[in-house]
N, CA, C and O atoms as a printed pandas DataFrame, in Angstrom:
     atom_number atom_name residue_name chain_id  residue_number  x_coord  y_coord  z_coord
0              1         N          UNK        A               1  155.717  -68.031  144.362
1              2        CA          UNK        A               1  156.676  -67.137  143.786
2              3         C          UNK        A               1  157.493  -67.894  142.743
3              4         O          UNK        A               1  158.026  -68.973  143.004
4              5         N          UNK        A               2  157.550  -67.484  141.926
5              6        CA          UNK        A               2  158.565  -67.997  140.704
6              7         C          UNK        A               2  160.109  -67.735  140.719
7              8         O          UNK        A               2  160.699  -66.698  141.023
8              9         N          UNK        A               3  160.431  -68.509  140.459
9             10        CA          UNK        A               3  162.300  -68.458  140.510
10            11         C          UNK        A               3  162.827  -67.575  139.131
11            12         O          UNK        A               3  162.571  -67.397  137.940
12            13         N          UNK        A               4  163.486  -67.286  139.904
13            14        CA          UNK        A               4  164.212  -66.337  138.444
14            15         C          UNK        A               4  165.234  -67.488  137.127
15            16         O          UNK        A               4  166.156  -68.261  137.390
16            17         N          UNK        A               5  164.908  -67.328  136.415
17            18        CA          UNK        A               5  165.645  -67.906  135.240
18            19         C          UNK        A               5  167.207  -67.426  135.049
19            20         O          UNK        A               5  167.204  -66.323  134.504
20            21         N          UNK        A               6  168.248  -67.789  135.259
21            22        CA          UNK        A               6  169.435  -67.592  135.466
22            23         C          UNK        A               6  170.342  -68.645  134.099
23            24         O          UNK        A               6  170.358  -69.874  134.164
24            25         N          UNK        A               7  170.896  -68.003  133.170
25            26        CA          UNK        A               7  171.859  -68.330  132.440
26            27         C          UNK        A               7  173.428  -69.204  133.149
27            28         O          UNK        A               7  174.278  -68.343  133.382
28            29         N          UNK        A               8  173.744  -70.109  133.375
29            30        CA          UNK        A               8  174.601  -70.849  134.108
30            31         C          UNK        A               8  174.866  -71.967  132.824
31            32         O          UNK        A               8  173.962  -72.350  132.082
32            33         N          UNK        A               9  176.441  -72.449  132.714
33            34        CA          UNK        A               9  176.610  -73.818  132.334
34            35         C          UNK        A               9  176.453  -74.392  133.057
35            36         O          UNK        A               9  176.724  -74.214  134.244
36            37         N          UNK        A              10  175.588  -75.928  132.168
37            38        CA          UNK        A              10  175.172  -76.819  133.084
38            39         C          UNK        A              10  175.964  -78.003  133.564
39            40         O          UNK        A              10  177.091  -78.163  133.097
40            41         N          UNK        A              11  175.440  -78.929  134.534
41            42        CA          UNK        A              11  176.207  -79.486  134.915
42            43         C          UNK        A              11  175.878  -81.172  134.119
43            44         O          UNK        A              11  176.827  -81.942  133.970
44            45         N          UNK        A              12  174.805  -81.474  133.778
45            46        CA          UNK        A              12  173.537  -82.209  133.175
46            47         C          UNK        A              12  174.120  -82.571  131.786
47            48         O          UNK        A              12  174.477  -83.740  131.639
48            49         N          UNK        A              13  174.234  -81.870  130.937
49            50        CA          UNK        A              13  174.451  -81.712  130.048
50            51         C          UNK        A              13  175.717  -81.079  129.250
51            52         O          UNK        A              13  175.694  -80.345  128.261
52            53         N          UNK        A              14  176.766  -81.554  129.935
53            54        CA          UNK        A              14  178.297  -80.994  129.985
54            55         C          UNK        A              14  178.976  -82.130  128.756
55            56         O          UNK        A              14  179.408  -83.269  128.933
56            57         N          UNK        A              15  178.875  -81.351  127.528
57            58        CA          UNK        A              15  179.994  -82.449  126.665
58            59         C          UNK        A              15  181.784  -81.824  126.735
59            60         O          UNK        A              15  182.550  -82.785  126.802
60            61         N          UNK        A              16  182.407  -80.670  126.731
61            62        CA          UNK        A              16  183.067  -79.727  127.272
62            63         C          UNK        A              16  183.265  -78.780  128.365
63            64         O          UNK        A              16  184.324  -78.897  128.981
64            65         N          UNK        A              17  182.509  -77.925  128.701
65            66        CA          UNK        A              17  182.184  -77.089  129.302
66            67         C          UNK        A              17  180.870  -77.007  129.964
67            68         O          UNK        A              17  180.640  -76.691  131.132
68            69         N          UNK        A              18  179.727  -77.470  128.676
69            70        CA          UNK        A              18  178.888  -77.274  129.166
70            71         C          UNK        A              18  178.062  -75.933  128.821
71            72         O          UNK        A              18  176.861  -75.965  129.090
72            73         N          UNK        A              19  178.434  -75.108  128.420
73            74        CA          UNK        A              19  178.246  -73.448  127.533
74            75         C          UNK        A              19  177.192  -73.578  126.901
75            76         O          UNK        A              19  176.187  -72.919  127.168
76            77         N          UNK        A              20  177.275  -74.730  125.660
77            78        CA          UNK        A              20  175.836  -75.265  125.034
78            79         C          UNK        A              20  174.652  -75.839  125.551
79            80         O          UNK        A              20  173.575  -75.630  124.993
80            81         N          UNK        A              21  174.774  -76.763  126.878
81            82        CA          UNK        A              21  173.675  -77.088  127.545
82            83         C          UNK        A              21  172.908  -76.246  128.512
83            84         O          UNK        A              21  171.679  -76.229  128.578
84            85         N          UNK        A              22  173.768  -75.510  129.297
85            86        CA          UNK        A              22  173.946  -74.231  129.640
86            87         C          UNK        A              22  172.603  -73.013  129.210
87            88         O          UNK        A              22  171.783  -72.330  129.824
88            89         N          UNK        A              23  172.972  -73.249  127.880
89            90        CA          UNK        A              23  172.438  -72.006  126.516
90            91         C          UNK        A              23  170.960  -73.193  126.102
91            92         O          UNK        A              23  169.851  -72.667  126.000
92            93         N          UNK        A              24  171.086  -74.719  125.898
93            94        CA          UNK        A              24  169.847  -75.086  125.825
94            95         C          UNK        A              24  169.028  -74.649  126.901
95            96         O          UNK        A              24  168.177  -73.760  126.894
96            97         N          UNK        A              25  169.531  -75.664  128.163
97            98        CA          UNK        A              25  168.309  -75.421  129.458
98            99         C          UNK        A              25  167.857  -74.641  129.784
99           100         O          UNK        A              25  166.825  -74.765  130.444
100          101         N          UNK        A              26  168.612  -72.913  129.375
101          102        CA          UNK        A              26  167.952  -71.339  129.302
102          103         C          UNK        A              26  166.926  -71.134  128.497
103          104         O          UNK        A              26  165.958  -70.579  129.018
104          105         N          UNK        A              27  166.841  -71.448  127.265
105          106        CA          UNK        A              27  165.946  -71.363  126.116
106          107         C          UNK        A              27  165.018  -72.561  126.022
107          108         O          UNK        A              27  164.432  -72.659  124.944
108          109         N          UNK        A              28  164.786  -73.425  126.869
109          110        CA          UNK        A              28  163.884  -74.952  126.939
110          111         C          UNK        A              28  163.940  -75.615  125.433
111          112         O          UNK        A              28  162.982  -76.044  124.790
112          113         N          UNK        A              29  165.119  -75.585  125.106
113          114        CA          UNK        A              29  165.405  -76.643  123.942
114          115         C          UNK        A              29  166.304  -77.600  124.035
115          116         O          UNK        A              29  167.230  -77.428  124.829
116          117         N          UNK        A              30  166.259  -78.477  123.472
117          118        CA          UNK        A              30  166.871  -79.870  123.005
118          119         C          UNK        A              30  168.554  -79.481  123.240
119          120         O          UNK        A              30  169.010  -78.494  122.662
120          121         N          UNK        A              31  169.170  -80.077  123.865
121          122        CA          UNK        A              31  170.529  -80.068  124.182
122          123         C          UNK        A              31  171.379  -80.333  122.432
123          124         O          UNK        A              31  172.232  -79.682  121.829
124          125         N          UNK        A              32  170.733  -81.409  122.157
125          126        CA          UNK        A              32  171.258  -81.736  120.689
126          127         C          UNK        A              32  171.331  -80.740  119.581
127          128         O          UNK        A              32  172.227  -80.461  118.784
128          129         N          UNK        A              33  169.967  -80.228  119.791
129          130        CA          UNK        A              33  169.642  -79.136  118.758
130          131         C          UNK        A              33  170.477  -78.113  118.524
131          132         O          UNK        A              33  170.990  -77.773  117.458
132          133         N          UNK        A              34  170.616  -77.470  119.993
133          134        CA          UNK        A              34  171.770  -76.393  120.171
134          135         C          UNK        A              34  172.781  -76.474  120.102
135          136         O          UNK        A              34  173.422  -75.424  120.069
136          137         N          UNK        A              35  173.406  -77.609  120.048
137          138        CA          UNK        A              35  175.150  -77.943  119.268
138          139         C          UNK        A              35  175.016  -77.806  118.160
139          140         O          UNK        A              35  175.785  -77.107  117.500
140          141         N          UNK        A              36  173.467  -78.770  117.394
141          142        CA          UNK        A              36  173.475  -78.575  115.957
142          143         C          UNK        A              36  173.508  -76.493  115.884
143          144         O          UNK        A              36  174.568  -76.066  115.428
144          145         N          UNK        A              37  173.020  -75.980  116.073
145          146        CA          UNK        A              37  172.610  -74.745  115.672
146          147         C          UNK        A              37  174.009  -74.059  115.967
147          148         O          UNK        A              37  174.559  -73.263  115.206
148          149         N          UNK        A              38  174.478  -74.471  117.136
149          150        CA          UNK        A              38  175.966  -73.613  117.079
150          151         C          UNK        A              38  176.925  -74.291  115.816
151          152         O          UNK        A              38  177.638  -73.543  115.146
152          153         N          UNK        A              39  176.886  -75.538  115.591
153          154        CA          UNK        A              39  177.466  -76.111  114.291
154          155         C          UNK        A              39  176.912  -75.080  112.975
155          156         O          UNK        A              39  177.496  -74.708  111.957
156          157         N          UNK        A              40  176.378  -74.977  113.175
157          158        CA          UNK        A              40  175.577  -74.392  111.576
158          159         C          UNK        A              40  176.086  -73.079  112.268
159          160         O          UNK        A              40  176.613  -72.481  111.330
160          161         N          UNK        A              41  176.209  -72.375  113.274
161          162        CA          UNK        A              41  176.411  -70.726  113.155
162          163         C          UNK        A              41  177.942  -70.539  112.747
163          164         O          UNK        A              41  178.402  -69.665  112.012
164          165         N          UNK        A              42  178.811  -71.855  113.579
165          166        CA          UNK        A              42  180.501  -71.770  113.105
166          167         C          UNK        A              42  180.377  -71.882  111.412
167          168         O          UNK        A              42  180.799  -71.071  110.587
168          169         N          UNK        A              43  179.701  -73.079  111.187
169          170        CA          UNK        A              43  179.722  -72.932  109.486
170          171         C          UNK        A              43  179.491  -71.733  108.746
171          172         O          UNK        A              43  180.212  -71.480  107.781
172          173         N          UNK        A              44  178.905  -71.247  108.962
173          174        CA          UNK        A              44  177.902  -69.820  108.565
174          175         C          UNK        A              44  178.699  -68.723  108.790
175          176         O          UNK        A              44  178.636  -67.799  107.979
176          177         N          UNK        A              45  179.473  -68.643  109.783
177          178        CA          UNK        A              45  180.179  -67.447  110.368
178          179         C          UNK        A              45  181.947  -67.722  109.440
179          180         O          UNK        A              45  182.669  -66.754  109.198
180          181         N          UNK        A              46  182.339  -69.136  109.061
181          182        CA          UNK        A              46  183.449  -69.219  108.797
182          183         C          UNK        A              46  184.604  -69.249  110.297
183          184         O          UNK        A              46  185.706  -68.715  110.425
184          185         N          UNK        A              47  183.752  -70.156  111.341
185          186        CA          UNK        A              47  184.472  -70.620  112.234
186          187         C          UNK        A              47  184.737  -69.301  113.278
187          188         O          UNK        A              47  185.199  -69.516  114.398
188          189         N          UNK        A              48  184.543  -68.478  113.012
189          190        CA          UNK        A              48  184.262  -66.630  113.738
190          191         C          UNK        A              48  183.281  -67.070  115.114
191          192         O          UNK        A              48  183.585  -66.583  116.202
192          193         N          UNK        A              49  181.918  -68.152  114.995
193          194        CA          UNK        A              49  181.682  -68.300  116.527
194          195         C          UNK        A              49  181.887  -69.164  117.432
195          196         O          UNK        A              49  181.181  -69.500  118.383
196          197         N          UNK        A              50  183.207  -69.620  116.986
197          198        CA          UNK        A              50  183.848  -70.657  118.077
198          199         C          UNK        A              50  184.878  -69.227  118.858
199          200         O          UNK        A              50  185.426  -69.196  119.960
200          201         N          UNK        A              51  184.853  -68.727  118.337
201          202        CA          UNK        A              51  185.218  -67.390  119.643
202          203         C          UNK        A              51  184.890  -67.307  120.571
203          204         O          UNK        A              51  185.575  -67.080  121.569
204          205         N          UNK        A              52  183.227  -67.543  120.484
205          206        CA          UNK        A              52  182.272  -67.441  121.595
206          207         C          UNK        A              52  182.402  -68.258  122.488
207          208         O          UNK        A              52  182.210  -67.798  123.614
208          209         N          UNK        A              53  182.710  -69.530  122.411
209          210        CA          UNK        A              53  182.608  -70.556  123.047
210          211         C          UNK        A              53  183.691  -70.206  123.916
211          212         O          UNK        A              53  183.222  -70.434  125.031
212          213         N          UNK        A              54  185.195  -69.669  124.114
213          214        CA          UNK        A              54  186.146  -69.553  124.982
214          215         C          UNK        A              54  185.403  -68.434  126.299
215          216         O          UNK        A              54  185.402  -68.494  127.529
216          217         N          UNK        A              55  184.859  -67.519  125.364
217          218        CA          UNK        A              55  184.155  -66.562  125.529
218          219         C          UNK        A              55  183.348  -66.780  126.817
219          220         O          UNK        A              55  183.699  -66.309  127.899
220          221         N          UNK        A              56  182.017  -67.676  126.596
221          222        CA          UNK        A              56  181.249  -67.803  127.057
222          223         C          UNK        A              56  181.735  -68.945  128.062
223          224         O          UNK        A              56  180.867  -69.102  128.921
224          225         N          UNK        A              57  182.396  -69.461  128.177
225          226        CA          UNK        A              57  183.050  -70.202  129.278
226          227         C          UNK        A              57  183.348  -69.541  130.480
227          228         O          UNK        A              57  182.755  -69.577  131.558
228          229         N          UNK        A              58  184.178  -69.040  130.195
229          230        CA          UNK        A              58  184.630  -67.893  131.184
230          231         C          UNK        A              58  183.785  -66.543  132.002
231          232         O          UNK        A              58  183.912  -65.768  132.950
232          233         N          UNK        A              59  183.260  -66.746  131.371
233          234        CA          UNK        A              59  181.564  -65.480  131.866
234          235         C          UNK        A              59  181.066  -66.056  132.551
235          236         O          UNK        A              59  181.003  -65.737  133.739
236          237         N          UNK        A              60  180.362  -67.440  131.916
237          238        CA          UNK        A              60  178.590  -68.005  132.109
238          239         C          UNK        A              60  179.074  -68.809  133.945
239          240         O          UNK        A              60  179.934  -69.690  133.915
240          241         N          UNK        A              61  178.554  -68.472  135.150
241          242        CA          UNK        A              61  178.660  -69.033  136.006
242          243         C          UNK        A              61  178.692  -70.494  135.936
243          244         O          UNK        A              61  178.408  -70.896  134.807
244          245         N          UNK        A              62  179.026  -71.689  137.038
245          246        CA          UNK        A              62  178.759  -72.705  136.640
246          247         C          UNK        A              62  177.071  -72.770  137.743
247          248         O          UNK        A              62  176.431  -72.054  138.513
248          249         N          UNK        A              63  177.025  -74.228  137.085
249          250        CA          UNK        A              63  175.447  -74.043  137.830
250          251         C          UNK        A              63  175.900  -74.968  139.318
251          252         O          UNK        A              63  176.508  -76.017  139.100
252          253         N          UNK        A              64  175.678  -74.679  140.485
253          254        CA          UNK        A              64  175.747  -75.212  141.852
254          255         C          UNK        A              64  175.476  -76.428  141.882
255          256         O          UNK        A              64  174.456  -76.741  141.267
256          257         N          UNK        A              65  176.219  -77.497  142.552
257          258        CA          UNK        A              65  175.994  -78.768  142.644
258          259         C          UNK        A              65  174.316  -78.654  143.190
259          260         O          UNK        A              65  173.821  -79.369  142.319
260          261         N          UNK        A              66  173.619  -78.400  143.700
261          262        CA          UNK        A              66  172.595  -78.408  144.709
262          263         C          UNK        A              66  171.088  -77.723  143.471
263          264         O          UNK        A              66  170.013  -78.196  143.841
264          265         N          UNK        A              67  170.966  -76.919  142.394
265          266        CA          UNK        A              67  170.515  -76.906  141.645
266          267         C          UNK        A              67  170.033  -77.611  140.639
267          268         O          UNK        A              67  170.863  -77.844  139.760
268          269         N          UNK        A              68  169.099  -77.979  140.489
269          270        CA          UNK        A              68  168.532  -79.412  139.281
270          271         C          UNK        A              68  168.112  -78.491  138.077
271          272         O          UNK        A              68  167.297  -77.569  138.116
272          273         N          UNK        A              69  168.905  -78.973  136.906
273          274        CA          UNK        A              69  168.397  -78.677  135.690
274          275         C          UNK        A              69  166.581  -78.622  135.231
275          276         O          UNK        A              69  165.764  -79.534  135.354
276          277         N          UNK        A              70  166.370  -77.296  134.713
277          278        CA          UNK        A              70  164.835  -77.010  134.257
278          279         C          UNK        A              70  164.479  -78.075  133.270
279          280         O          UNK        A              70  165.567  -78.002  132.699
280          281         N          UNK        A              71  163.907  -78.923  132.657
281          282        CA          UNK        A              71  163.955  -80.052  132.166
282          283         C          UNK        A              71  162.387  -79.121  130.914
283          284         O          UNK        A              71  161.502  -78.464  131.461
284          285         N          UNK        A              72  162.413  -79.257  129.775
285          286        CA          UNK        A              72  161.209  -78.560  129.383
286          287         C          UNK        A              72  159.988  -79.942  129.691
287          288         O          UNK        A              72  160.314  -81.124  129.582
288          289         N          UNK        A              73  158.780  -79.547  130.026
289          290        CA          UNK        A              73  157.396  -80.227  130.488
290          291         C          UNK        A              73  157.790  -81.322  128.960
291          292         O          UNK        A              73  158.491  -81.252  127.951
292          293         N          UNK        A              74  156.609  -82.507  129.755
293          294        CA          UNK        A              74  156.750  -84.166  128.787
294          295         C          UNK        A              74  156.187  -83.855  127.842
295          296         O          UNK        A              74  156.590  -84.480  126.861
296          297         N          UNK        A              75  154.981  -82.776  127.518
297          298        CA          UNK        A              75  154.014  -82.754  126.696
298          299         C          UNK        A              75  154.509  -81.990  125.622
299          300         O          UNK        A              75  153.833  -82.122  124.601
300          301         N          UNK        A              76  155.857  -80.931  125.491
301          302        CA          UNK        A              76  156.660  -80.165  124.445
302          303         C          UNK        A              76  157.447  -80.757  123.223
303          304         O          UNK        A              76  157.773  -80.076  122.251
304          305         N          UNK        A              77  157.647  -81.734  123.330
305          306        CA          UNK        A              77  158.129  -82.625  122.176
306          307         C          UNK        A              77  157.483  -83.905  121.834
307          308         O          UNK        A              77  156.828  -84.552  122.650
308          309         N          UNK        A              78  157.751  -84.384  120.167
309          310        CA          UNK        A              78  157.333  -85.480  120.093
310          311         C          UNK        A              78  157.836  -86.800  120.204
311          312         O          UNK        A              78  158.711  -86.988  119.359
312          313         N          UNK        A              79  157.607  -87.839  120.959
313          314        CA          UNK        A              79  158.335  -88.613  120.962
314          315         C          UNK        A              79  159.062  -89.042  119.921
315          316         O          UNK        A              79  158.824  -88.510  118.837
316          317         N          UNK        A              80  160.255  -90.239  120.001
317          318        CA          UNK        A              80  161.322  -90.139  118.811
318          319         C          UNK        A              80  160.047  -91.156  118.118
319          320         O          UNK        A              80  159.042  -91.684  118.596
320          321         N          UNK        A              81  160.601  -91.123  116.895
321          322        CA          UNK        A              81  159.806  -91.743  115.368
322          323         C          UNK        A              81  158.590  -91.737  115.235
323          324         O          UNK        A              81  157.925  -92.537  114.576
324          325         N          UNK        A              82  158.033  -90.389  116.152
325          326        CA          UNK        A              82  156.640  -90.118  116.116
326          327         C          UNK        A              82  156.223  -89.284  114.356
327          328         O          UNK        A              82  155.067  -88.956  114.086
């Protein structure tokens, strides 16, 4: 049986809150990436989606001490200076 995929900030990947790692480990992307991409959406938006971020704090459950972060499989990225 497969586990259900559940949106939670993480605990793994917490530079603040955690909202962004949270939002990576849901979507199996790069923790880094997704700060970059929320960086570029505040730029883009004129600072309008750092709203979100108070936002999404307060919603997104936290994830249970006893839960291990979905990690995406070894074979999905390339190693660095590949």
């Amino acid at each position: 049986m497969t586990e259900i995929k559940r949106l939670r900030r993480s605990r793994a990947d917490r530079t603040v809150a955690g909202v962004i790692g949270g939002l990576a480990e849901y979507f199996g992307v790069d923790p880094t990436m997704a700060r970059a991409a929320f960086l570029l959406a505040v730029l883009l938006t004129g600072g309008t989606a750092v709203l979100a971020y108070p936002i999404l704090w307060v919603v997104m459950p936290d994830t249970p001490p006893d839960v291990q972060p979905v990690s995406p499989a070894s074979g999905d990225h390339l190693p660095y200076g590949a």
